[in-house]
Amino acid sequence: MPTKEPMKLMVRVRGDPEPTVDWLFNGQKIEPGLKYSMTRDGDRYTLTLPWPRAADSGTYECRASNPAGKDSCKASISVSDRAKRGEPPMFLKRLKNCDAIEGMPAKFTACITGTPTPDIKWYVSFLYLQETLDLLKLTFGNENVNKPTTFRWFSRFKNGMESVKDDKRVGHPIQHRNPEKSSQISNLIKENPQIGLRDIEKETGISKSLVGSIIKEDLQIKKTDSKFVPKMCTIQQKENRVEVAKKMLEMVEESPNWKEKVITGDETWVNGYDPETKRQSMEWKGKDEPRTKKS
């Protein structure tokens, strides 16, 4: 029997009273342990050697005895190394017919065993693929020839294809810059300085990356946020200041001691609220254009 495969010896023993069963190897009694396993199932007794080696070749004996008598049986076991004598190749899983769509990959799978490891070769219509690859390497050099690509084209030509051009495939359209696209983007920014790249992409059909490149390199503008000026007043605030100043002048003319009526207090910090965020206030500006101010 070969190595690396479990060895099992089984006997059936009966007797009354129940016999005692012992296993021997070359006349020496075997004790159960890591090397040997002994099991019983009714009148069936099994000796198992999980990992037999060539040194385990010899005579195995099973002895059964009880007060009424005894009996035994023997077997000679030869354990050989499969790697030394070899084992011919054998298909564990054979190739199956396959239907494939033109232009799509087809996969063929086979499982093969043998000792030593068999040399595997693939053929198409009884012609060796490797021969074609070797000729191409001899002509163009090893670095310029790709094995998967060679095999793919070999298969296509065998199936009747004559063109050496790649098949047409769907992909992103090639886009180029031109004055018309730059003008279109510039007009959109003038109409709405806060417009985003994605909105421009939707309006023009130009990719977002190309839009950003045109804005940065051709139009030379960038997006900046509005500058916050706390003391900048609105028109209404300025009118209120004028009204307050006029009332104070009238009060001075009417009452020389007006200062006694003024109540002062300590400064108090209050939280300001800006309904427009910094990102929302960002606008496209040219290189020398000042930032927009907001109160």
GROMACS .gro file of C-alpha atoms in nm:
model
  295
    1MET     CA    1   0.000   0.000   0.000
    2PRO     CA    2   0.117   0.362  -0.060
    3THR     CA    3   0.243   0.601   0.206
    4LYS     CA    4   0.044   0.906   0.322
    5GLU     CA    5  -0.276   0.699   0.315
    6PRO     CA    6  -0.427   0.549   0.633
    7MET     CA    7  -0.381   0.172   0.678
    8LYS     CA    8  -0.675  -0.017   0.830
    9LEU     CA    9  -0.690  -0.385   0.931
   10MET     CA   10  -1.031  -0.522   1.035
   11VAL     CA   11  -1.134  -0.863   1.181
   12ARG     CA   12  -1.454  -1.014   1.321
   13VAL     CA   13  -1.417  -1.207   1.648
   14ARG     CA   14  -1.683  -1.402   1.839
   15GLY     CA   15  -1.668  -1.624   2.150
   16ASP     CA   16  -1.834  -1.715   2.478
   17PRO     CA   17  -1.729  -1.580   2.714
   18GLU     CA   18  -1.628  -1.260   2.531
   19PRO     CA   19  -1.268  -1.300   2.405
   20THR     CA   20  -0.973  -1.071   2.468
   21VAL     CA   21  -0.828  -0.928   2.143
   22ASP     CA   22  -0.464  -0.822   2.099
   23TRP     CA   23  -0.276  -0.682   1.797
   24LEU     CA   24   0.088  -0.769   1.720
   25PHE     CA   25   0.347  -0.636   1.473
   26ASN     CA   26   0.630  -0.878   1.386
   27GLY     CA   27   0.551  -1.072   1.704
   28GLN     CA   28   0.553  -0.763   1.931
   29LYS     CA   29   0.234  -0.656   2.105
   30ILE     CA   30   0.097  -0.321   1.984
   31GLU     CA   31  -0.019  -0.067   2.239
   32PRO     CA   32  -0.271   0.203   2.145
   33GLY     CA   33  -0.128   0.555   2.123
   34LEU     CA   34  -0.041   0.832   1.877
   35LYS     CA   35   0.085   0.588   1.613
   36TYR     CA   36  -0.183   0.317   1.637
   37SER     CA   37  -0.558   0.345   1.691
   38MET     CA   38  -0.770   0.045   1.802
   39THR     CA   39  -1.148   0.052   1.785
   40ARG     CA   40  -1.435  -0.193   1.833
   41ASP     CA   41  -1.787  -0.199   1.686
   42GLY     CA   42  -1.976  -0.505   1.808
   43ASP     CA   43  -1.777  -0.809   1.695
   44ARG     CA   44  -1.563  -0.596   1.458
   45TYR     CA   45  -1.213  -0.498   1.569
   46THR     CA   46  -1.008  -0.244   1.370
   47LEU     CA   47  -0.641  -0.146   1.384
   48THR     CA   48  -0.563   0.190   1.215
   49LEU     CA   49  -0.223   0.336   1.129
   50PRO     CA   50  -0.296   0.697   1.012
   51TRP     CA   51   0.045   0.771   0.858
   52PRO     CA   52   0.220   0.448   0.750
   53ARG     CA   53   0.585   0.453   0.643
   54ALA     CA   54   0.811   0.206   0.470
   55ALA     CA   55   0.942   0.101   0.814
   56ASP     CA   56   0.588  -0.015   0.903
   57SER     CA   57   0.606  -0.297   0.646
   58GLY     CA   58   0.587  -0.641   0.806
   59THR     CA   59   0.352  -0.902   0.954
   60TYR     CA   60   0.048  -0.791   1.150
   61GLU     CA   61  -0.134  -1.045   1.369
   62CYS     CA   62  -0.462  -1.039   1.560
   63ARG     CA   63  -0.498  -1.283   1.858
   64ALA     CA   64  -0.825  -1.362   2.037
   65SER     CA   65  -0.844  -1.573   2.352
   66ASN     CA   66  -1.085  -1.671   2.634
   67PRO     CA   67  -1.098  -1.956   2.890
   68ALA     CA   68  -1.241  -2.186   2.620
   69GLY     CA   69  -0.944  -2.140   2.380
   70LYS     CA   70  -0.764  -1.902   2.141
   71ASP     CA   71  -0.731  -1.819   1.772
   72SER     CA   72  -0.531  -1.581   1.549
   73CYS     CA   73  -0.491  -1.449   1.195
   74LYS     CA   74  -0.201  -1.280   1.014
   75ALA     CA   75  -0.144  -1.046   0.718
   76SER     CA   76   0.175  -0.924   0.549
   77ILE     CA   77   0.173  -0.551   0.468
   78SER     CA   78   0.417  -0.380   0.233
   79VAL     CA   79   0.428   0.001   0.251
   80SER     CA   80   0.591   0.165  -0.052
   81ASP     CA   81   0.677   0.525  -0.132
   82ARG     CA   82   0.465   0.629  -0.429
   83ALA     CA   83   0.719   0.896  -0.529
   84LYS     CA   84   0.987   0.633  -0.590
   85ARG     CA   85   0.789   0.403  -0.816
   86GLY     CA   86   0.578   0.686  -0.968
   87GLU     CA   87   0.214   0.700  -1.064
   88PRO     CA   88   0.083   0.763  -1.416
   89PRO     CA   89  -0.127   1.077  -1.484
   90MET     CA   90  -0.500   1.038  -1.426
   91PHE     CA   91  -0.786   1.282  -1.485
   92LEU     CA   92  -0.991   1.341  -1.171
   93LYS     CA   93  -1.204   1.592  -1.360
   94ARG     CA   94  -1.220   1.593  -1.739
   95LEU     CA   95  -1.280   1.883  -1.978
   96LYS     CA   96  -1.640   1.959  -2.069
   97ASN     CA   97  -1.788   2.125  -2.377
   98CYS     CA   98  -1.847   2.497  -2.334
   99ASP     CA   99  -2.068   2.749  -2.516
  100ALA     CA  100  -1.924   3.102  -2.512
  101ILE     CA  101  -2.030   3.441  -2.648
  102GLU     CA  102  -1.800   3.588  -2.911
  103GLY     CA  103  -1.557   3.833  -2.757
  104MET     CA  104  -1.612   3.696  -2.404
  105PRO     CA  105  -1.366   3.469  -2.218
  106ALA     CA  106  -1.424   3.091  -2.203
  107LYS     CA  107  -1.290   2.888  -1.911
  108PHE     CA  108  -1.187   2.521  -1.927
  109THR     CA  109  -1.103   2.333  -1.607
  110ALA     CA  110  -0.945   1.992  -1.553
  111CYS     CA  111  -0.808   1.816  -1.243
  112ILE     CA  112  -0.509   1.583  -1.296
  113THR     CA  113  -0.305   1.372  -1.054
  114GLY     CA  114   0.023   1.190  -1.101
  115THR     CA  115   0.367   1.130  -0.950
  116PRO     CA  116   0.592   1.304  -1.033
  117THR     CA  117   0.386   1.611  -1.129
  118PRO     CA  118   0.271   1.567  -1.491
  119ASP     CA  119   0.375   1.811  -1.766
  120ILE     CA  120   0.057   1.988  -1.881
  121LYS     CA  121   0.009   2.119  -2.236
  122TRP     CA  122  -0.296   2.276  -2.400
  123TYR     CA  123  -0.393   2.226  -2.765
  124VAL     CA  124  -0.646   2.395  -2.997
  125SER     CA  125  -0.765   2.186  -3.291
  126PHE     CA  126  -0.470   1.952  -3.223
  127LEU     CA  127  -0.214   2.237  -3.263
  128TYR     CA  128   0.015   2.328  -2.976
  129LEU     CA  129  -0.030   2.682  -2.847
  130GLN     CA  130   0.319   2.700  -2.698
  131GLU     CA  131   0.475   2.661  -3.042
  132THR     CA  132   0.318   2.990  -3.154
  133LEU     CA  133   0.435   3.168  -2.840
  134ASP     CA  134   0.791   3.040  -2.881
  135LEU     CA  135   0.806   3.161  -3.243
  136LEU     CA  136   0.681   3.508  -3.145
  137LYS     CA  137   0.938   3.534  -2.864
  138LEU     CA  138   1.211   3.429  -3.106
  139THR     CA  139   1.103   3.703  -3.349
  140PHE     CA  140   1.019   3.994  -3.118
  141GLY     CA  141   1.196   3.905  -2.792
  142ASN     CA  142   1.065   3.782  -2.457
  143GLU     CA  143   0.979   4.128  -2.321
  144ASN     CA  144   0.750   4.218  -2.613
  145VAL     CA  145   0.533   3.905  -2.607
  146ASN     CA  146   0.257   3.849  -2.352
  147LYS     CA  147   0.144   3.488  -2.302
  148PRO     CA  148  -0.229   3.550  -2.223
  149THR     CA  149  -0.261   3.794  -2.515
  150THR     CA  150  -0.091   3.551  -2.755
  151PHE     CA  151  -0.323   3.268  -2.655
  152ARG     CA  152  -0.629   3.493  -2.687
  153TRP     CA  153  -0.541   3.606  -3.039
  154PHE     CA  154  -0.441   3.251  -3.134
  155SER     CA  155  -0.790   3.134  -3.040
  156ARG     CA  156  -0.956   3.418  -3.235
  157PHE     CA  157  -0.763   3.344  -3.554
  158LYS     CA  158  -0.841   2.973  -3.525
  159ASN     CA  159  -1.210   3.064  -3.510
  160GLY     CA  160  -1.190   3.251  -3.841
  161MET     CA  161  -1.121   3.611  -3.739
  162GLU     CA  162  -0.904   3.797  -3.990
  163SER     CA  163  -0.885   4.154  -3.856
  164VAL     CA  164  -0.596   4.248  -3.626
  165LYS     CA  165  -0.777   4.552  -3.480
  166ASP     CA  166  -0.936   4.558  -3.135
  167ASP     CA  167  -1.313   4.532  -3.114
  168LYS     CA  168  -1.506   4.852  -3.053
  169ARG     CA  169  -1.600   4.901  -2.692
  170VAL     CA  170  -1.809   5.146  -2.493
  171GLY     CA  171  -1.615   5.392  -2.282
  172HIS     CA  172  -1.591   5.757  -2.178
  173PRO     CA  173  -1.587   5.991  -2.480
  174ILE     CA  174  -1.263   6.172  -2.548
  175GLN     CA  175  -1.311   6.539  -2.464
  176HIS     CA  176  -1.091   6.827  -2.573
  177ARG     CA  177  -1.080   7.193  -2.481
  178ASN     CA  178  -1.194   7.455  -2.726
  179PRO     CA  179  -1.296   7.824  -2.709
  180GLU     CA  180  -1.664   7.734  -2.741
  181LYS     CA  181  -1.660   7.523  -2.422
  182SER     CA  182  -1.462   7.788  -2.232
  183SER     CA  183  -1.711   8.058  -2.337
  184GLN     CA  184  -2.006   7.839  -2.238
  185ILE     CA  185  -1.862   7.781  -1.889
  186SER     CA  186  -1.769   8.150  -1.850
  187ASN     CA  187  -2.126   8.261  -1.928
  188LEU     CA  188  -2.271   8.023  -1.670
  189ILE     CA  189  -2.036   8.161  -1.404
  190LYS     CA  190  -2.127   8.521  -1.491
  191GLU     CA  191  -2.497   8.441  -1.458
  192ASN     CA  192  -2.447   8.262  -1.125
  193PRO     CA  193  -2.110   8.321  -0.953
  194GLN     CA  194  -2.196   8.060  -0.687
  195ILE     CA  195  -2.263   7.777  -0.934
  196GLY     CA  196  -2.082   7.448  -0.857
  197LEU     CA  197  -1.880   7.215  -1.081
  198ARG     CA  198  -2.150   6.947  -1.078
  199ASP     CA  199  -2.414   7.199  -1.188
  200ILE     CA  200  -2.189   7.314  -1.473
  201GLU     CA  201  -2.138   6.950  -1.571
  202LYS     CA  202  -2.516   6.898  -1.589
  203GLU     CA  203  -2.571   7.216  -1.790
  204THR     CA  204  -2.293   7.163  -2.045
  205GLY     CA  205  -2.244   6.785  -2.055
  206ILE     CA  206  -1.870   6.837  -2.000
  207SER     CA  207  -1.705   6.613  -1.742
  208LYS     CA  208  -1.643   6.760  -1.399
  209SER     CA  209  -1.266   6.712  -1.423
  210LEU     CA  210  -1.250   6.894  -1.759
  211VAL     CA  211  -1.469   7.176  -1.625
  212GLY     CA  212  -1.230   7.227  -1.334
  213SER     CA  213  -0.932   7.225  -1.569
  214ILE     CA  214  -1.088   7.487  -1.800
  215ILE     CA  215  -1.181   7.715  -1.508
  216LYS     CA  216  -0.836   7.693  -1.352
  217GLU     CA  217  -0.609   7.702  -1.657
  218ASP     CA  218  -0.810   7.875  -1.933
  219LEU     CA  219  -1.038   8.117  -1.744
  220GLN     CA  220  -0.787   8.155  -1.457
  221ILE     CA  221  -1.049   8.205  -1.190
  222LYS     CA  222  -1.098   8.044  -0.853
  223LYS     CA  223  -1.376   8.018  -0.598
  224THR     CA  224  -1.343   8.230  -0.285
  225ASP     CA  225  -1.571   8.290   0.011
  226SER     CA  226  -1.716   8.630   0.098
  227LYS     CA  227  -1.520   8.851   0.335
  228PHE     CA  228  -1.701   8.915   0.662
  229VAL     CA  229  -1.685   9.281   0.777
  230PRO     CA  230  -1.851   9.324   1.119
  231LYS     CA  231  -1.868   9.707   1.101
  232MET     CA  232  -2.008   9.731   0.753
  233CYS     CA  233  -2.367   9.862   0.786
  234THR     CA  234  -2.662   9.810   0.560
  235ILE     CA  235  -2.859  10.108   0.418
  236GLN     CA  236  -3.126  10.066   0.686
  237GLN     CA  237  -2.864  10.058   0.962
  238LYS     CA  238  -2.704  10.375   0.826
  239GLU     CA  239  -3.045  10.552   0.817
  240ASN     CA  240  -3.107  10.448   1.177
  241ARG     CA  241  -2.773  10.596   1.280
  242VAL     CA  242  -2.861  10.926   1.115
  243GLU     CA  243  -3.198  10.939   1.295
  244VAL     CA  244  -3.037  10.866   1.633
  245ALA     CA  245  -2.770  11.134   1.575
  246LYS     CA  246  -3.040  11.395   1.487
  247LYS     CA  247  -3.238  11.317   1.805
  248MET     CA  248  -2.924  11.352   2.015
  249LEU     CA  249  -2.852  11.695   1.861
  250GLU     CA  250  -3.209  11.808   1.932
  251MET     CA  251  -3.175  11.687   2.290
  252VAL     CA  252  -2.852  11.886   2.338
  253GLU     CA  253  -3.020  12.206   2.211
  254GLU     CA  254  -3.325  12.158   2.434
  255SER     CA  255  -3.143  12.055   2.753
  256PRO     CA  256  -2.789  12.172   2.833
  257ASN     CA  257  -2.767  11.913   3.113
  258TRP     CA  258  -2.852  11.621   2.883
  259LYS     CA  259  -2.548  11.423   2.998
  260GLU     CA  260  -2.714  11.362   3.336
  261LYS     CA  261  -2.992  11.170   3.162
  262VAL     CA  262  -2.754  10.930   2.976
  263ILE     CA  263  -2.724  10.583   3.129
  264THR     CA  264  -2.406  10.391   3.046
  265GLY     CA  265  -2.320  10.026   3.095
  266ASP     CA  266  -2.034   9.776   3.052
  267GLU     CA  267  -1.965   9.618   2.714
  268THR     CA  268  -2.122   9.278   2.663
  269TRP     CA  269  -2.020   9.018   2.404
  270VAL     CA  270  -2.308   8.864   2.212
  271ASN     CA  271  -2.310   8.576   1.963
  272GLY     CA  272  -2.363   8.673   1.601
  273TYR     CA  273  -2.568   8.462   1.361
  274ASP     CA  274  -2.486   8.437   0.993
  275PRO     CA  275  -2.767   8.268   0.795
  276GLU     CA  276  -2.528   8.209   0.504
  277THR     CA  277  -2.239   7.966   0.562
  278LYS     CA  278  -1.887   8.025   0.441
  279ARG     CA  279  -1.920   7.757   0.173
  280GLN     CA  280  -2.255   7.896   0.055
  281SER     CA  281  -2.105   8.242   0.009
  282MET     CA  282  -1.822   8.121  -0.218
  283GLU     CA  283  -1.815   8.278  -0.565
  284TRP     CA  284  -1.597   8.248  -0.874
  285LYS     CA  285  -1.349   8.538  -0.888
  286GLY     CA  286  -1.079   8.640  -1.131
  287LYS     CA  287  -0.714   8.671  -1.037
  288ASP     CA  288  -0.730   9.045  -0.950
  289GLU     CA  289  -1.095   9.072  -0.844
  290PRO     CA  290  -1.157   9.164  -0.477
  291ARG     CA  291  -1.351   8.933  -0.249
  292THR     CA  292  -1.720   9.004  -0.193
  293LYS     CA  293  -1.797   9.168   0.140
  294LYS     CA  294  -2.090   9.085   0.364
  295SER     CA  295  -2.212   9.225   0.693
   0.00000   0.00000   0.00000
